[in-house]
Coordinates of C-alpha atoms in Angstrom, one line a residue:
S1 CA 6.5 -17.6 13.8
N2 CA 5.4 -14.7 11.6
Y3 CA 7.3 -16.2 8.7
T4 CA 5.4 -19.5 8.9
L5 CA 2.1 -17.7 9.3
S6 CA 2.9 -15.6 6.2
I7 CA 3.5 -18.7 4.2
L8 CA 0.3 -20.3 5.4
V9 CA -1.8 -17.2 4.6
K10 CA -0.3 -17.2 1.1
V11 CA -1.2 -20.9 0.6
L12 CA -4.7 -20.4 1.9
G13 CA -5.2 -17.3 -0.2
H14 CA -4.1 -19.1 -3.4
A15 CA -6.4 -22.0 -2.5
R16 CA -9.3 -19.6 -2.3
R17 CA -9.7 -20.2 1.4
L18 CA -9.6 -16.6 2.5
P19 CA -11.9 -17.1 5.6
Q20 CA -9.6 -19.8 6.9
A21 CA -6.6 -17.5 6.5
F22 CA -8.3 -14.8 8.6
E23 CA -9.4 -17.4 11.1
M24 CA -5.9 -18.7 11.5
V25 CA -4.4 -15.2 12.1
E26 CA -7.2 -14.3 14.5
S27 CA -7.0 -17.6 16.4
L28 CA -3.2 -17.3 16.9
S29 CA -3.6 -13.7 17.9
S30 CA -6.3 -14.2 20.5
Q31 CA -5.3 -17.6 22.0
N32 CA -1.6 -17.2 22.2
G33 CA -1.1 -13.4 22.4
F34 CA 0.7 -13.6 19.1
R35 CA 1.0 -10.4 17.1
P36 CA 1.0 -10.6 13.4
N37 CA 3.7 -8.4 11.8
V38 CA 3.6 -6.3 8.6
Q39 CA 4.6 -9.3 6.4
V40 CA 1.5 -11.3 7.7
Y41 CA -0.8 -8.3 7.0
T42 CA 0.8 -7.9 3.5
C43 CA 0.2 -11.5 2.7
L44 CA -3.4 -11.1 3.9
V45 CA -3.8 -8.1 1.6
Q46 CA -2.5 -10.2 -1.3
A47 CA -4.8 -13.1 -0.4
C48 CA -7.8 -10.6 -0.4
V49 CA -6.9 -9.3 -3.8
H50 CA -6.4 -12.8 -5.2
N51 CA -9.9 -13.6 -3.9
R52 CA -11.4 -10.3 -5.3
Q53 CA -12.1 -8.9 -1.8
L54 CA -10.7 -5.4 -2.2
E55 CA -12.8 -3.8 0.6
K56 CA -11.5 -6.4 3.0
A57 CA -7.9 -5.7 1.9
L58 CA -8.5 -1.9 2.4
S59 CA -10.0 -2.5 5.9
L60 CA -6.9 -4.5 6.9
H61 CA -5.0 -1.2 6.7
D62 CA -7.2 0.3 9.4
T63 CA -6.8 -2.9 11.5
M64 CA -3.1 -2.8 11.2
V65 CA -2.8 0.9 12.1
A66 CA -4.9 0.3 15.2
D67 CA -2.5 -2.4 16.3
A68 CA 0.2 -0.3 18.0
G69 CA 2.7 -3.1 17.7
C70 CA 2.6 -3.3 13.9
V71 CA 4.3 -0.7 11.7
V72 CA 3.2 -0.2 8.2
D73 CA 5.9 -0.1 5.5
D74 CA 6.2 0.9 1.9
K75 CA 5.9 -2.7 0.6
F76 CA 2.5 -3.0 2.4
Y77 CA 1.3 0.2 0.7
A78 CA 2.7 -1.0 -2.7
V79 CA 0.8 -4.3 -2.4
L80 CA -2.4 -2.6 -1.4
A81 CA -2.2 0.0 -4.2
R82 CA -1.4 -2.6 -6.8
G83 CA -4.4 -4.6 -5.6
C84 CA -6.5 -1.5 -6.2
L85 CA -5.2 -1.4 -9.8
Q86 CA -5.7 -5.1 -10.3
M87 CA -9.3 -4.7 -9.2
R88 CA -9.7 -1.8 -11.7
Q89 CA -10.0 0.8 -8.9
P90 CA -7.3 3.4 -9.8
L91 CA -8.8 6.2 -7.7
K92 CA -8.7 3.8 -4.6
A93 CA -5.0 3.3 -5.4
L94 CA -4.6 7.1 -5.2
E95 CA -6.2 7.0 -1.7
V96 CA -3.6 4.5 -0.7
V97 CA -0.9 6.7 -1.9
R98 CA -2.4 9.7 -0.1
V99 CA -2.5 7.8 3.3
A100 CA 1.0 6.4 2.7
Y101 CA 2.4 9.9 2.3
Q102 CA 0.1 11.4 5.0
L103 CA -1.7 13.7 2.5
P104 CA -5.3 14.8 3.0
G105 CA -8.1 13.5 0.9
H106 CA -8.4 9.8 1.8
G107 CA -10.9 7.9 3.8
M108 CA -8.5 5.5 5.6
A109 CA -7.1 5.6 9.1
A110 CA -4.0 7.8 9.4
S111 CA -0.8 6.0 9.9
A112 CA 2.5 7.2 11.0
R113 CA 5.8 5.7 11.9
R114 CA 7.1 6.0 15.5
D115 CA 9.9 8.1 14.3
G116 CA 7.4 10.5 12.6
R117 CA 8.7 9.9 9.0
V118 CA 6.3 9.4 6.1
V119 CA 6.2 5.8 5.0
G120 CA 5.5 6.2 1.3
V121 CA 5.0 3.7 -1.4
E122 CA 7.7 1.7 -3.3
A123 CA 8.9 3.7 -6.3
K124 CA 8.1 0.9 -8.8
A125 CA 4.4 0.8 -7.6
L126 CA 4.2 4.6 -7.8
E127 CA 5.4 4.4 -11.4
E128 CA 2.7 1.8 -12.1
I129 CA 0.0 3.9 -10.5
A130 CA 1.1 7.0 -12.5
A131 CA 1.1 5.0 -15.8
K132 CA -2.4 3.6 -15.2
L133 CA -3.8 7.0 -14.3
Q134 CA -2.1 8.9 -17.1
A135 CA -3.5 6.3 -19.5
G136 CA -7.0 6.6 -18.0
G137 CA -9.8 9.0 -18.6
R138 CA -9.9 12.7 -17.8
E139 CA -10.9 12.1 -14.1
E140 CA -8.0 9.8 -13.5
Q141 CA -5.5 12.1 -15.3
E142 CA -6.7 15.1 -13.4
A143 CA -6.5 13.2 -10.1
W144 CA -3.0 12.1 -10.8
A145 CA -1.9 15.6 -11.8
K146 CA -3.2 16.9 -8.5
L147 CA -1.6 14.2 -6.5
S148 CA 1.8 14.3 -8.2
G149 CA 1.9 18.1 -7.5
E150 CA 1.1 17.5 -3.8
L151 CA 3.7 14.7 -3.6
E152 CA 6.4 17.0 -4.8
K153 CA 5.3 20.0 -2.8
S154 CA 4.6 18.3 0.5
C155 CA 6.9 15.2 0.5
G156 CA 9.6 16.0 -2.0
V157 CA 8.7 13.1 -4.2
R158 CA 8.8 13.8 -7.9
G159 CA 8.8 12.0 -11.2
S160 CA 11.5 12.4 -13.7
S161 CA 10.6 14.7 -16.6
G162 CA 9.3 12.9 -19.6
Y163 CA 8.0 10.0 -17.5
S164 CA 6.6 7.2 -19.5
H165 CA 5.2 3.7 -18.8
G166 CA 8.6 2.1 -19.6
A167 CA 10.6 4.4 -17.3
S168 CA 13.3 2.9 -15.1
R169 CA 13.0 2.1 -11.4
D170 CA 14.7 5.4 -10.7
A171 CA 12.1 7.5 -12.4
W172 CA 10.8 8.6 -8.9
R173 CA 13.3 10.6 -6.8
R174 CA 13.0 11.9 -3.3
R175 CA 14.5 15.1 -2.5
P176 CA 14.7 16.9 0.9
V177 CA 12.0 19.6 1.3
V178 CA 12.9 22.5 3.5
G179 CA 10.1 23.2 5.8
G180 CA 8.1 20.3 4.3
R181 CA 7.6 16.7 5.2
G182 CA 10.6 15.3 3.4
R183 CA 11.3 11.7 3.8
G184 CA 14.9 11.6 4.6
G185 CA 16.6 8.2 4.2
H186 CA 14.5 5.1 4.0

């Protein structure tokens, strides 16, 4: 089952046996017609980050999007973006946010839900990305300012005024955007 496979991927990732984790997923997929779900891919991303293989984690996104039977979710994007932050790549985390909200300016495969709604990123992860970029250098601060404006304008996602690193989980609010790509309920 996907649940069992997720656990095995986690164990192999923590044991620094990343190639075996990928081989197991590939073997089950090709030999048995098994389709890994979003939880398996999320565990693979975590295993890649744990093994300091960020590019491999990022390429999993494109693999997952190409698999028509697998739908990306906000947890997947949160894990991928946090992995970018852990690997000290905050601008890559911004690319992940851009693809998650279907905004231009990223080099990743475009993803979309079957119902056409924007997937997004978990609010807590978005707070962490904002805090990291706001505490960064000028380039990071400017990139965040640009993205946060686009998130509000295009997707109706906005931070509370006076946002700080210690802000609550509710610091990010979604509001419907008339004529925009608002998220609706999630």
